[in-house]
Coordinates of C-alpha atoms and ligand atoms in Angstrom, one line a residue:
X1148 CA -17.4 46.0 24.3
X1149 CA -17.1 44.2 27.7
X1150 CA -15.8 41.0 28.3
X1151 CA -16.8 38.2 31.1
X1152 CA -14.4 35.6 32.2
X1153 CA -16.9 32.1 32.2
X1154 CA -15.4 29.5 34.8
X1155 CA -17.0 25.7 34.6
X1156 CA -15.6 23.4 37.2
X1157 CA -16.7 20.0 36.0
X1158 CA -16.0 16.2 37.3
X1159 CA -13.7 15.3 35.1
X1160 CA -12.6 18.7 33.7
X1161 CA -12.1 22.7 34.5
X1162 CA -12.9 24.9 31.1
X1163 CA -12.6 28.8 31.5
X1164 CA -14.5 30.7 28.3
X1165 CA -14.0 34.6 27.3
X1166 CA -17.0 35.7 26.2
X1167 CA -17.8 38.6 24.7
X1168 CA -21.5 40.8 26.2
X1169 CA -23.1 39.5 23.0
X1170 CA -22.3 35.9 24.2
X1171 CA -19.4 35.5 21.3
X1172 CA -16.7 32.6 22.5
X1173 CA -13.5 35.1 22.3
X1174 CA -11.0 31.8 23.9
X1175 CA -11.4 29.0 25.8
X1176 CA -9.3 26.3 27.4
X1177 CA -9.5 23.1 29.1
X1178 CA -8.2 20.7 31.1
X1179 CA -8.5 17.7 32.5
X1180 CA -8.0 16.1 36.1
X1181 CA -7.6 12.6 37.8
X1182 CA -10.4 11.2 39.9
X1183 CA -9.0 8.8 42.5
X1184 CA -10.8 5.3 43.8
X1185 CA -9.5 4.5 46.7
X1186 CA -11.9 1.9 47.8
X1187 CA -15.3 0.7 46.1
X1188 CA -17.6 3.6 46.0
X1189 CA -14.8 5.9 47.1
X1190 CA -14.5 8.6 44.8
X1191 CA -12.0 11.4 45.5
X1192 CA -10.3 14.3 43.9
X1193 CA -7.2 16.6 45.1
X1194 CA -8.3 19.8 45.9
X1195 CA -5.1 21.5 44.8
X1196 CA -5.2 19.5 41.2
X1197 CA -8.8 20.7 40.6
X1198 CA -7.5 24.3 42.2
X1199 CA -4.4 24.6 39.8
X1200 CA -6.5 23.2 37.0
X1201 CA -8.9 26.2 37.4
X1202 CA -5.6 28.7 37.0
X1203 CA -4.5 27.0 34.4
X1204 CA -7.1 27.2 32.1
X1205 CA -8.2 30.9 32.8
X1206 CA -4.2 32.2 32.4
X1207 CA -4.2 30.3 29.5
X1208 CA -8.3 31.9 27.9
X1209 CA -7.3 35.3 29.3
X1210 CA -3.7 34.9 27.0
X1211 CA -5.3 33.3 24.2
X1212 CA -8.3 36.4 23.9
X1213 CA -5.9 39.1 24.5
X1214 CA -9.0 41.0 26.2
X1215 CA -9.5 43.2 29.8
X1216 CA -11.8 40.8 31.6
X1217 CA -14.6 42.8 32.9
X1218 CA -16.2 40.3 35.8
X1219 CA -15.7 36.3 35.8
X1220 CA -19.2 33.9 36.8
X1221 CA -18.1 30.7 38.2
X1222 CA -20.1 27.3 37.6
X1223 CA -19.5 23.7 39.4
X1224 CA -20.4 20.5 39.9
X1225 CA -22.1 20.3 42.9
X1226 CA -22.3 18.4 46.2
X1227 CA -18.3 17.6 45.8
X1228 CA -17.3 18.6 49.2
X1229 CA -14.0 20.5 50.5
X1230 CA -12.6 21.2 54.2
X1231 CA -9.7 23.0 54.5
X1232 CA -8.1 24.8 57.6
X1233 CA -9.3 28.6 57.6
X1234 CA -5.3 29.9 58.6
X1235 CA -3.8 28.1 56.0
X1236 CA -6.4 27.1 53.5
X1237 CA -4.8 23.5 53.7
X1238 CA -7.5 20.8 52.9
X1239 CA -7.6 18.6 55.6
X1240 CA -8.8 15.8 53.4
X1241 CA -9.3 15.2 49.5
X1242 CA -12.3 16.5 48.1
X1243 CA -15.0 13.6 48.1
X1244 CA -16.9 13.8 44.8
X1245 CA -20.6 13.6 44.7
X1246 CA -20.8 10.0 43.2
X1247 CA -19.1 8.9 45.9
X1248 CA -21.0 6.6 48.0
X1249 CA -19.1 5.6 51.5
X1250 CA -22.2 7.1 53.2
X1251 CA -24.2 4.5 52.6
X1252 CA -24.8 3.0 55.5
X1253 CA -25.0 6.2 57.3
X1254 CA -28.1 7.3 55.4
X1255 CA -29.6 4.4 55.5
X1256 CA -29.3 4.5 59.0
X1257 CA -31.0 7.8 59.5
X1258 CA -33.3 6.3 57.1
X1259 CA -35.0 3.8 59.6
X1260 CA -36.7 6.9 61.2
X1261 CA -39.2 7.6 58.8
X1262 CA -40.0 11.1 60.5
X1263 CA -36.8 12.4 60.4
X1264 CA -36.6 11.1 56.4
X1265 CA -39.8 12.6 55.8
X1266 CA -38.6 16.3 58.0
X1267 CA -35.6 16.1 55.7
X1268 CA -37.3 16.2 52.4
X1269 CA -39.6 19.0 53.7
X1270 CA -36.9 21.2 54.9
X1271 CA -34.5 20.3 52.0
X1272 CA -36.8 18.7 48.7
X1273 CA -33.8 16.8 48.7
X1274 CA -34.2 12.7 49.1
X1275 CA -31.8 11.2 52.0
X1276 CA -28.8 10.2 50.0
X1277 CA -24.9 10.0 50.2
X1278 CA -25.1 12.0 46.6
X1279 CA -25.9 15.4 48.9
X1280 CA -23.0 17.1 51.1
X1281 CA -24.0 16.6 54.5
X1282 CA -22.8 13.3 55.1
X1283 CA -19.7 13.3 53.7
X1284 CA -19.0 16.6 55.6
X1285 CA -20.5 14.5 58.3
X1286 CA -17.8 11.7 57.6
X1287 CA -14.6 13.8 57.4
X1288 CA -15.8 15.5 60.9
X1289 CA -15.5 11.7 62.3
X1290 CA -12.6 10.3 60.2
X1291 CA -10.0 12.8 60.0
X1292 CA -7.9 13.1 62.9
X1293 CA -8.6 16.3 65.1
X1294 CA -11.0 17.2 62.8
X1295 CA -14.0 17.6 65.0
X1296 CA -12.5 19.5 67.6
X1297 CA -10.5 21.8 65.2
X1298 CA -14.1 22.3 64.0
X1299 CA -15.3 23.2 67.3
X1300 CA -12.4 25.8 67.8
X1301 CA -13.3 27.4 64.4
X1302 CA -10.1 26.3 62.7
X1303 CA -12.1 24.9 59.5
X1304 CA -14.4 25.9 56.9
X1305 CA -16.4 24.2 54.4
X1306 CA -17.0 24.1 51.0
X1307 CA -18.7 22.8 48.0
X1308 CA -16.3 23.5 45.0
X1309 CA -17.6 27.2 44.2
X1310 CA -17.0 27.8 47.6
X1311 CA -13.5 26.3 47.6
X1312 CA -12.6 28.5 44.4
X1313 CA -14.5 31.6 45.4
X1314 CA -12.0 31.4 48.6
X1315 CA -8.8 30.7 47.5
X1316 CA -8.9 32.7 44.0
X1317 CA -10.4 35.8 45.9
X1318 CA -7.9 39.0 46.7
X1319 CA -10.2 38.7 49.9
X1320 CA -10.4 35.1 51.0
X1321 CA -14.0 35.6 50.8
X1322 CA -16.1 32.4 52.2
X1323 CA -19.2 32.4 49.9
X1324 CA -21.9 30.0 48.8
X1325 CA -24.7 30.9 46.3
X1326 CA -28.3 29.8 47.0
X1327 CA -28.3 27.1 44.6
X1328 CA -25.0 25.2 45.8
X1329 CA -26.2 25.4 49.0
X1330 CA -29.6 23.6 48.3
X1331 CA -27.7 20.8 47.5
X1332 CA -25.7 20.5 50.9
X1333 CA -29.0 19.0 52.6
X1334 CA -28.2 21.8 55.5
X1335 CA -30.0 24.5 54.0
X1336 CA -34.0 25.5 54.7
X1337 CA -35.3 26.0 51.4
X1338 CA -38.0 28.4 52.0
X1339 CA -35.8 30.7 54.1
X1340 CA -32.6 29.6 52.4
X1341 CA -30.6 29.7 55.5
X1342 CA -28.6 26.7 57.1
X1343 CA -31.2 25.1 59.4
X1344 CA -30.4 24.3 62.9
X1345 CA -32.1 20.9 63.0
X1346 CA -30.6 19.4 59.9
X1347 CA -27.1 20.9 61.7
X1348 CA -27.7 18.8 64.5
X1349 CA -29.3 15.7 62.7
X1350 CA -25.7 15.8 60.5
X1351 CA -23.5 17.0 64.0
X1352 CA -22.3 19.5 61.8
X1353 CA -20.6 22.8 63.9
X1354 CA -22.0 26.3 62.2
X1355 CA -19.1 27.7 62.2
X1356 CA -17.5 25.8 59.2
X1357 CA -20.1 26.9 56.4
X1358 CA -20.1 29.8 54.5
X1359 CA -22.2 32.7 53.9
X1360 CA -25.1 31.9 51.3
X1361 CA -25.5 34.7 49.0
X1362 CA -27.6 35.4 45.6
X1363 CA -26.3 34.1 42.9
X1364 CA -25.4 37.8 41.3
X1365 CA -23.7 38.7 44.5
X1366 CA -20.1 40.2 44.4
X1367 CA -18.1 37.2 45.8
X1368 CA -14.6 39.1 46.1
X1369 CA -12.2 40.0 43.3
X1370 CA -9.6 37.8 41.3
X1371 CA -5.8 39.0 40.6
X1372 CA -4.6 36.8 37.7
X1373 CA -2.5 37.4 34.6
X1374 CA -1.8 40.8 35.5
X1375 CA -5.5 41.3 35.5
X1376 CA -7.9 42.0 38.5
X1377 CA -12.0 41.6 38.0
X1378 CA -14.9 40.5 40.4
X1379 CA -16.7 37.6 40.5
X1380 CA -20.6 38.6 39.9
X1381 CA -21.9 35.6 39.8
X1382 CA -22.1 32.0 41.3
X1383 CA -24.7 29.2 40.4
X1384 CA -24.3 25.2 40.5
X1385 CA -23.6 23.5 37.1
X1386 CA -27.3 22.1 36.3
X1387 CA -29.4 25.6 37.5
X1388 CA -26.6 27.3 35.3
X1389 CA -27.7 25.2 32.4
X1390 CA -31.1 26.0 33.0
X1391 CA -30.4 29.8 33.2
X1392 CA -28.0 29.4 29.9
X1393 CA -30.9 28.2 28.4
X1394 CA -33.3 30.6 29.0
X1395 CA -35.3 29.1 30.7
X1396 CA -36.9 32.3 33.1
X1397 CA -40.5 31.5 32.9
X1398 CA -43.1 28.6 34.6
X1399 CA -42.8 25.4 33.1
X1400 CA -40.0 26.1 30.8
X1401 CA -37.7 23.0 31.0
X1402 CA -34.0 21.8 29.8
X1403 CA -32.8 18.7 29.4
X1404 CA -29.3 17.7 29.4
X1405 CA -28.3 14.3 27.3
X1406 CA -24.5 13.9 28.0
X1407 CA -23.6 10.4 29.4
X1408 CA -27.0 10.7 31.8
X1409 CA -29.5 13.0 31.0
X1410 CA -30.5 15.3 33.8
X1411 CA -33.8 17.6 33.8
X1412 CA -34.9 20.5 35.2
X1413 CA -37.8 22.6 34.9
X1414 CA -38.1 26.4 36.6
X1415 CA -41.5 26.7 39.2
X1416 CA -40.6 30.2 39.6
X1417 CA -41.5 31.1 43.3
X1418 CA -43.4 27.7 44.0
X1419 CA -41.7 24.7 46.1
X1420 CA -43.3 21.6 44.1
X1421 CA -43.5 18.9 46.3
X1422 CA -43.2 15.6 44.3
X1423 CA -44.9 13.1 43.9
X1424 CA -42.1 11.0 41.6
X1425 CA -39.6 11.8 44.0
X1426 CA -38.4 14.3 41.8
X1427 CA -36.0 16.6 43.5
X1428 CA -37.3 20.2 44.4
X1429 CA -34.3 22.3 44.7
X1430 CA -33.5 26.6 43.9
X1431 CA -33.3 27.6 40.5
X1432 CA -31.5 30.8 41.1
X1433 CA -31.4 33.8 43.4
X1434 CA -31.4 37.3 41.4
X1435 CA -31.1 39.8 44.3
X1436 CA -34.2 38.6 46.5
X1437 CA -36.0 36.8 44.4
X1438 CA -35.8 33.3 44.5
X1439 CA -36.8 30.5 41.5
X1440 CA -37.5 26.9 42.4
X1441 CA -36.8 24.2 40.3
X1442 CA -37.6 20.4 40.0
X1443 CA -35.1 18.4 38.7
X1444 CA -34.8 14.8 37.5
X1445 CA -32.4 12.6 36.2
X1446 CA -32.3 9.5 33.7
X1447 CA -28.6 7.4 34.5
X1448 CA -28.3 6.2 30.6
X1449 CA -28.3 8.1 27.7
X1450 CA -25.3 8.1 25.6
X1451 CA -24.2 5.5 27.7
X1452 CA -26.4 3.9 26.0
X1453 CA -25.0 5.1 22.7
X1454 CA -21.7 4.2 23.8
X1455 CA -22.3 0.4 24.3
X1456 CA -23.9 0.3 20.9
X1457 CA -20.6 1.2 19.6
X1458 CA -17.8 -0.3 22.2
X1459 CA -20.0 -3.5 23.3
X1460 CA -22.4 -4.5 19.9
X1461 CA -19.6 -2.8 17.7
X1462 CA -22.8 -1.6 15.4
X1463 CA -20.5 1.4 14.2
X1464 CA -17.0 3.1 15.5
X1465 CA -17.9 6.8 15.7
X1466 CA -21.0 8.0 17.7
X1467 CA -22.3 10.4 14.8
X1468 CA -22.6 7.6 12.6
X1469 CA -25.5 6.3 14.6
X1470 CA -27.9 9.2 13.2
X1471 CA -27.1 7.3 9.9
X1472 CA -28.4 3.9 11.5
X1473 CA -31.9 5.3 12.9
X1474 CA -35.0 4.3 10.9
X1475 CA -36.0 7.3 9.2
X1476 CA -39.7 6.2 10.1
X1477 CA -39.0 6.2 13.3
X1478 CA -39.5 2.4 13.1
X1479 CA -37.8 -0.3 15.3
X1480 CA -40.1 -3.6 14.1
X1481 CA -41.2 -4.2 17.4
X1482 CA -37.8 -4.4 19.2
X1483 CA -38.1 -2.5 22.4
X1484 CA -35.2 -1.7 24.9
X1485 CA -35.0 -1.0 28.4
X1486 CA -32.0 0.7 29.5
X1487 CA -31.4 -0.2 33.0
X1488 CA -27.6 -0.3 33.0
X1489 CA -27.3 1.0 36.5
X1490 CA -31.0 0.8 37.2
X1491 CA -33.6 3.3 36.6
X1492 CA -33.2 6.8 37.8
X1493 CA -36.6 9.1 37.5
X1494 CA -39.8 8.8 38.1
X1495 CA -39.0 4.9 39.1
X1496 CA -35.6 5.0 41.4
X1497 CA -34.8 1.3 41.4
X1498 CA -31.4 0.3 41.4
X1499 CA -31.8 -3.4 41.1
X1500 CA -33.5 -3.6 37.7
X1501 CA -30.9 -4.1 35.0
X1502 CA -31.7 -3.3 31.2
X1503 CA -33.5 -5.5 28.5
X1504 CA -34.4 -6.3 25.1
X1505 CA -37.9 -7.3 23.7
X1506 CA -39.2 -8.3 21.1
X1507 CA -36.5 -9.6 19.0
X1508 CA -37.5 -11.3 15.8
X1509 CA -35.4 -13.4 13.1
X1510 CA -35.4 -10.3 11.2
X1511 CA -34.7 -8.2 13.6
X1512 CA -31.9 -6.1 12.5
X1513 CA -28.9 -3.9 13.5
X1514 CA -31.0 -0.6 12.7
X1515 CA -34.1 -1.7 14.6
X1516 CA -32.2 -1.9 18.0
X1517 CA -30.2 1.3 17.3
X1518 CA -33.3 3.1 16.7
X1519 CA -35.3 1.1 19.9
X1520 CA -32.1 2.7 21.9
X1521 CA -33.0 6.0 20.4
X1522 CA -36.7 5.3 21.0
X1523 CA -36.0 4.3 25.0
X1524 CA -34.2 7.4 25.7
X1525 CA -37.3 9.1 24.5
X1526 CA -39.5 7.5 26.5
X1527 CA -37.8 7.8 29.3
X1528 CA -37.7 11.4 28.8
X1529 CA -41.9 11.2 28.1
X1530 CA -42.1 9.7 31.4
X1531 CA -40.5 12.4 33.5
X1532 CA -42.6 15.0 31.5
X1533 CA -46.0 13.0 32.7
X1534 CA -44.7 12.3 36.2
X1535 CA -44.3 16.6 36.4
X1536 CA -47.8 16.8 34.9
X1537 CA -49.3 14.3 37.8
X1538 CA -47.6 17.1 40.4
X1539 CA -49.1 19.8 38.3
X1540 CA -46.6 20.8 36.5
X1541 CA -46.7 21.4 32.3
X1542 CA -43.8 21.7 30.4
X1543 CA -44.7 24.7 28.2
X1544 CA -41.1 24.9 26.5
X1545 CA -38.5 22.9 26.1
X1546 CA -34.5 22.8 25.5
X1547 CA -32.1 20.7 24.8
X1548 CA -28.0 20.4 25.1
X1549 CA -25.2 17.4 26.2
X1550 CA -23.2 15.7 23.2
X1551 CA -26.4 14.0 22.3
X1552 CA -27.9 16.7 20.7
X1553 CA -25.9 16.9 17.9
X1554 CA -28.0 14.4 16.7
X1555 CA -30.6 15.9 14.5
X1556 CA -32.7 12.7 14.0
X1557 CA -32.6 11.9 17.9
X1558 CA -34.5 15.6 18.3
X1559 CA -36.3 14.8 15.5
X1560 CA -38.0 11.4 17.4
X1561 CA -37.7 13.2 20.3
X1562 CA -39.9 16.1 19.7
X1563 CA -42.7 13.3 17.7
X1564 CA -42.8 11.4 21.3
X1565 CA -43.1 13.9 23.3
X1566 CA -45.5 15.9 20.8
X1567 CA -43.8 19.2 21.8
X1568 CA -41.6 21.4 19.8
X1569 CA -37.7 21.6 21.0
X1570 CA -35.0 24.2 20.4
X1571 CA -31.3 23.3 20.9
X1572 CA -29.0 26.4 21.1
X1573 CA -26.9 27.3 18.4
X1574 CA -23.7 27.3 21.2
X1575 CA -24.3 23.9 23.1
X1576 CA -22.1 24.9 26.0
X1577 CA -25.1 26.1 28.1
X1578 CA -23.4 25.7 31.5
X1579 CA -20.6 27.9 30.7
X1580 CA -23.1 30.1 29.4
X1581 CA -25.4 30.6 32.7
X1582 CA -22.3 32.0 34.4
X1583 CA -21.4 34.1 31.8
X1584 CA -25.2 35.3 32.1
X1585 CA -25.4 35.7 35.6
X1586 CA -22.5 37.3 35.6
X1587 CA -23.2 39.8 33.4
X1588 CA -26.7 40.3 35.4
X1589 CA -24.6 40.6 38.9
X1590 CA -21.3 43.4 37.1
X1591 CA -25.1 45.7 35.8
X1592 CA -23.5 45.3 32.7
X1593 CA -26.7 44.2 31.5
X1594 CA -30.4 43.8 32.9
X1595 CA -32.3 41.1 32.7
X1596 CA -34.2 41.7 29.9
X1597 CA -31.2 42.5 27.5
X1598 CA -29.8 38.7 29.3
X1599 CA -33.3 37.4 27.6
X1600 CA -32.7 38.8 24.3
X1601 CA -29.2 37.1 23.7
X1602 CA -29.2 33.2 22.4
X1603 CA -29.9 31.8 19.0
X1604 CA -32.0 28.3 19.0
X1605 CA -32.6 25.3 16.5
X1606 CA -35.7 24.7 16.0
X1607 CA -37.4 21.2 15.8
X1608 CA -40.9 21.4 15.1
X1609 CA -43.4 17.9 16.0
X1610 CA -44.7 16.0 13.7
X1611 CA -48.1 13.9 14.9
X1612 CA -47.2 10.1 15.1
X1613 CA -49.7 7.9 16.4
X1614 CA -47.0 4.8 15.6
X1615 CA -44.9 6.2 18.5
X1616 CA -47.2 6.8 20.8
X1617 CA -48.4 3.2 20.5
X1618 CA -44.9 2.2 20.6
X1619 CA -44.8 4.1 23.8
X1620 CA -47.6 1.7 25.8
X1621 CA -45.8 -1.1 24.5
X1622 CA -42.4 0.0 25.9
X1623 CA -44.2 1.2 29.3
X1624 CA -45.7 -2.4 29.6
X1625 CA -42.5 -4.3 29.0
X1626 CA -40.8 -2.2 32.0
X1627 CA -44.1 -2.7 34.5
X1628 CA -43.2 -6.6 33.8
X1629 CA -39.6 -5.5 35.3
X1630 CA -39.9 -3.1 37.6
Ligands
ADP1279 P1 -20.7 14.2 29.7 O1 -20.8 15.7 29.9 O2 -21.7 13.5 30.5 O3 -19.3 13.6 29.7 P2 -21.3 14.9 26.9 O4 -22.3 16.0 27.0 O5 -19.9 15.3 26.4 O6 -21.2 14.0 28.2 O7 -21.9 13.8 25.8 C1 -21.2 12.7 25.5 C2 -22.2 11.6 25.2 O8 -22.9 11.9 24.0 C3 -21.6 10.3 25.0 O9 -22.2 9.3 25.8 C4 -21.8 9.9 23.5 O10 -22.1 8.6 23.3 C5 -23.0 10.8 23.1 N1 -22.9 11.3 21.7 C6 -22.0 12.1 21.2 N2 -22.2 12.3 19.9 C7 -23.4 11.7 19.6 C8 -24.2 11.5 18.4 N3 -23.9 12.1 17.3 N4 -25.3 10.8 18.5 C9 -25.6 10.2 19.7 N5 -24.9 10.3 20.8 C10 -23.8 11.0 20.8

């Protein structure tokens, strides 16, 4: 039996998982890290903290399985960028997290040329936003003391957080990307999947600082750790690693993620969809030399939205009791909820609406607004599957994962609204798992038809509900009056 070594490098945490070639969890460990705030929309992490947090946790899996580690896949959030000086590997400032927003101002700068927005989203699919990399590489270039010319003198290198990892946990020092981190940058072409001269020079960004971008089932370099050494075989961005944990290798088929937001992505196989919804197109994965698209979207609140039922209404303590305190018809008298906490993300992208009630009653109850909760996060979900449609997209499959899928009765509704059947995996932790796949793809330990073999689903099967669907208009209308 072989063994892979499953890294996920999260925002808030690092988790390493031993899995066994049949996808068995042999240990796992995690552990948690400090973001730092600095300033308003500053949002900052040390390098070394998330570094050390990565050893940590694999010492401690590799101890707890006892096992020889065959090869290791690495997952990460993405867009978090790193610059560190290449003779020392000393970051020359803290690693600015993806949420941060300080490049603001510079976007929307760039922004007033409508042509260069517009060349951007060609070359990239991505939308001109501080969310992506190049910016913030962009603002460390012009903030940190020396920084540019040390650039220009190749002193520095770049890094998303795979990249970061991949060079300082390699024997080699290797300075690696895979094709789907780098998508995210806003640097790289994404029909020829290089770094594109043009959005270089847009960003003022020297060459010489990025890394090599490589398929995702590469050999990044080897790892010497508790008295072990293994390669890495395989890289791929937290989100595209979900999608691959799930399966999802055909057209159309589509995850969904419902942690705290909900993010979505659905595979287009060799096709760059444009869209029309401003959906983002970005790489799926890159086996060797074949390339998979993807589009993705995201909703900001989902169990956020479960969250203030409990901490703000106080309508129960624990989330799981909220299952208990959905109508079992599906039924929310009327009451219909918007939940525009932070704005609405996909297909809309406004960040000025804020979230609303309607259609309260005097007998409208504490059920009926748990369930209209349940109802919007539905919707929303309907709304992104109709917006792919218009760009000629159809979900043929879809799967689910994110702490809000242990909610039976939530799939349950789910599946009615969307009339589509869902399948949640048995083992919910289907980011850890795409690296664990890909790496076993990338060591030959397995092909990729053995990869689509391993996995055991839920199944949730539709049931007709015309209620819902009517439901549905209603709910679209109330937003049209907001938006
Ligand atoms: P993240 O990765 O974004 O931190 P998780 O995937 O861990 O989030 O999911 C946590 C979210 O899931 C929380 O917002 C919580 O409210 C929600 N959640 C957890 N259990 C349930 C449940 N049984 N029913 C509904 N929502 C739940």
């Amino acid at each position: 039996m072989k063994h892979i070594l499953s890294i996920d490098q999260g925002t808030t945490s690092s988790r390493a998982i031993v899995f066994d070639e049949n996808q068995n969890i042999i240990s796992e460990s995690q552990k948690e890290y400090q973001l730092q705030y600095p300033q308003d929309g500053w949002v900052e992490a040390r390098p070394d903290e998330i570094l050390s947090s990565v050893k940590e946790t694999v010492n401690t899996a590799l101890k707890k399985s006892g096992v020889e580690i065959n090869a290791c896949g690495i997952t990460n959030q993405r867009e978090t960028v790193v610059v560190w000086r290449r003779s020392s590997g000393e970051p020359i400032y803290p690693a600015i997290i993806w949420q941060d927003r300080r490049t603001s101002d510079l976007c929307n700068e760039l922004k007033n040329d409508q042509n260069l927005e517009k060349e951007i989203r060609r070359k990239t699919g991505l939308l001109l936003d501080p969310y992506f990399s190049a910016s913030k590489i962009k603002w460390i270039l012009d903030n940190v003391k020396n920084a540019r010319e040390m650039a220009k003198n190749g002193e520095l290198c770049f890094g998303t957080i795979e990249t970061f990892l991949v060079w300082n946990l390699t024997d080699e020092k290797n300075h690696k990307t895979d094709a789907t981190n780098a998508s995210r940058t806003m640097l790289m072409n994404l029909e020829t999947l290089e770094w594109d001269d043009y959005l270089l020079d847009i960003f003022d960004i020297p060459k010489n600082i990025l890394p090599e971008i490589c398929s995702c089932d590469d050999t990044f370099g080897s790892i010497s750790i508790s008295n072990q050494k293994f390669p890495i075989t395989g890289v791929i961005g937290d989100q595209q690693s979900a999608l691959f944990g799930q399966n999802c290798f055909e057209f159309g088929e589509m995850k969904s993620t419902y942690g705290t937001g909900c993010f979505l992505m659905v595979n287009t196989k060799e096709k760059i969809y444009r869209s029309k919804a401003r959906l983002l197109s970005t790489v799926g994965s890159k086996l060797g030399n074949k390339t998979s698209y993807a589009l993705e979207g995201s909703i900001f609140s989902a169990g956020t939205s479960i969250q203030w039922l409990r901490d703000e209404m106080r309508f129960f303590d624990d989330s799981v009791e909220s299952e208990d305190l959905i109508n079992d018809n599906f039924d929310s008298n009327g009451v219909c909820f918007i939940p525009a906490f932070t704005g609405l993300g996909a297909p809309h992208w406004n960040s000025e609406i804020r979230g609303s009630i309607h259609g309260l009653q005097r007998d409208t109850s504490r059920i009926d607004l748990i369930t209209s909760v349940f109802k919007a996060i539905s919707f929303q979900t309907l709304e992104i599957l109709e917006a792919l449609k218009l760009d000629g997209v159809s979900v043929s499959s879809l799967k689910v994962d994110g702490g809000m899928v242990k909610n039976k009765k939530f799939l349950q509704l789910l599946s009615n609204t969307l009339s589509a059947d869902i399948k949640k995996p048995v083992q919910i932790e289907s980011t850890a798992v795409g690296a664990f796949k890909i790496a076993l793809l990338g060591s030959g330990i397995k092909n990729i038809n053995e990869i689509k073999e391993i996995g055991l689903y839920d199944e949730f099967k539709s049931q007709e509900s015309s209620q819902l669907n009517n439901d549905y208009q209603i709910w679209k209308g109330y937003l049209k009056k907001n938006l």
